[in-house]
Amino acid sequence: MGEKRLSDELSRYGYVFSVKKTGVLYLIAFSGLLGLGRLFSLHLYEQISLCIIGLFFFPFFLRNSLKNQYYQKRFSDLNLYMEQFIYSFLKTGKILATLEDLSLVFEKEEIKEKIEEAKEYILHTYDEEDVEKKALKIIEDEYENYILSLIHRFCLQAESLGGEYSSTLQILLESRRIWTDRIYENQQIRKKKRMDILISVAVSILICLLIYMISYRMKLGIENHPVAQVITVIVLGLDFFIFYKADVQLSFGYSEEKKDEEIYVDYYRYLKETTPKSPWQKLKYHTYKKVVTQELEKAFSRWLMVVSLLLQSENVQVAIYRSYDDAPLILKPALKDLISSLRENPDGIEPYVSFLEEFTLPEVHSAMKMLYSVSEGYGGNYEHQIAEILDRNQRMLHRSEQLKTEDSLAGLYGLFLAPQITAGVKMVVDLVLVMAVYFTKGFA
């Protein structure tokens, strides 16, 4: 079953199986393992063991390489799709016409199939509501991305209501550009981390060879000792495993991370309903609060983008009401309280300043005060205030994505150090063998 899943995954990433191609790849890998074994003067059984370990990891390294290429292509396609969708909609003002334009932009790409599928759905679906929304959902389900959803959502609204929407689409274009820059930055960080760990593994191997070189010059021949042979295979196998773990963690991706949002809602409710008393409750409370605070910051920045777009045609209160259905799940309890407070006190600042006040979220509280200022017409030019909110939102999004990247790369420093630890263990064993053989020969 494991082999079949790996085979299916390789096929998904574009690997075309053939006996000749697969045989050549394995021959190259086998030759490299033989060369590595020769460097360490491995005997037959140890050499066979190293080859088995190396060839076991080889298809997983191949998978990760193909996966990176696959997601790089999907990222490029999605980036181009969003950009061209906006430009085409500015020209046509129609969803169907925009999709028809986009079908000419792509040739054999995977995204072209989804564009054609969405077009066919619009053209051949009758007696249903929200046909265009459902058609665009076909593309959204394949390329999960919140900016893509925002672009589709706003263009559907613009087609339905009309009016002047070019300035808002320019905002979405800017959001797409910033998102693209973040992905590129993330990709460069991952490449550097991968190279750092690869260098660490290479240094580990060189350190392992160092004692052998000393032994060879002293004519001690410890490389032939059974203990040296076994520890060499173990250390090299661990180095393969370490790089495999890093390679998996550093694989390139761009899609939204799927999380069980209900868990964070449960954490949020626990924080709202619990007054911690015992040390255990206090520890649990602070742990939940840290996690929920990070999730709220990420969720708020995306919700604020939706509100900002709605503000192009609605007042603040209506924009908040209409944003509820599509808001991140973790924000809905707080939004429900905010909407209730606004109905009771539509002109007061209290509903805005009390929003998530129990959490340390200075950017959130500042943005809510700015929304109140917009709702009351304070602070000067209305469009300038909206631009400030959007600029603040972009900064918050950037920060939330930085947090996400930091979380995803947590623990990599340990993988960077691990090869040096394994090399250190081997060096100690080899030094003990050098001394043992040297003194044995000295007393012989």
mmCIF file of C-alpha atoms in Angstrom, residues 33-43 46-47 50 202 204-212 222-225 228-229 231-233 235-236 239 426 430:
data_model
loop_
_atom_site.group_PDB
_atom_site.id
_atom_site.type_symbol
_atom_site.label_atom_id
_atom_site.label_comp_id
_atom_site.label_asym_id
_atom_site.label_seq_id
_atom_site.Cartn_x
_atom_site.Cartn_y
_atom_site.Cartn_z
ATOM 1 C CA LEU A 33 26.423 4.918 -2.987
ATOM 2 C CA LEU A 34 29.194 2.606 -4.193
ATOM 3 C CA GLY A 35 31.542 5.577 -4.469
ATOM 4 C CA LEU A 36 30.620 6.700 -0.948
ATOM 5 C CA GLY A 37 31.222 3.200 0.336
ATOM 6 C CA ARG A 38 34.644 3.107 -1.330
ATOM 7 C CA LEU A 39 35.603 6.378 0.379
ATOM 8 C CA PHE A 40 35.017 4.683 3.732
ATOM 9 C CA SER A 41 36.587 1.356 2.628
ATOM 10 C CA LEU A 42 33.387 -0.519 3.442
ATOM 11 C CA HIS A 43 33.450 -4.303 3.234
ATOM 12 C CA GLU A 46 28.479 -3.058 5.043
ATOM 13 C CA GLN A 47 28.496 -1.808 1.435
ATOM 14 C CA LEU A 50 24.594 1.233 2.804
ATOM 15 C CA ALA A 202 28.609 17.097 3.778
ATOM 16 C CA SER A 204 29.635 15.539 8.756
ATOM 17 C CA ILE A 205 30.918 13.124 6.100
ATOM 18 C CA LEU A 206 34.221 15.005 5.799
ATOM 19 C CA ILE A 207 34.680 14.887 9.569
ATOM 20 C CA CYS A 208 34.098 11.138 9.466
ATOM 21 C CA LEU A 209 36.794 10.819 6.791
ATOM 22 C CA LEU A 210 39.284 12.905 8.776
ATOM 23 C CA ILE A 211 40.163 10.211 11.315
ATOM 24 C CA TYR A 212 40.484 7.650 8.508
ATOM 25 C CA ILE A 222 41.159 1.255 11.691
ATOM 26 C CA GLU A 223 38.781 1.605 8.710
ATOM 27 C CA ASN A 224 38.802 -2.206 8.472
ATOM 28 C CA HIS A 225 37.829 -2.701 12.109
ATOM 29 C CA ALA A 228 34.376 1.276 12.462
ATOM 30 C CA GLN A 229 32.555 -0.423 9.595
ATOM 31 C CA ILE A 231 29.374 2.830 12.937
ATOM 32 C CA THR A 232 30.108 4.235 9.461
ATOM 33 C CA VAL A 233 26.971 2.631 8.008
ATOM 34 C CA VAL A 235 26.171 7.432 10.735
ATOM 35 C CA LEU A 236 25.690 7.631 6.947
ATOM 36 C CA ASP A 239 22.649 11.517 7.677
ATOM 37 C CA LYS A 426 31.785 8.566 15.020
ATOM 38 C CA ASP A 430 37.312 6.237 15.679
#
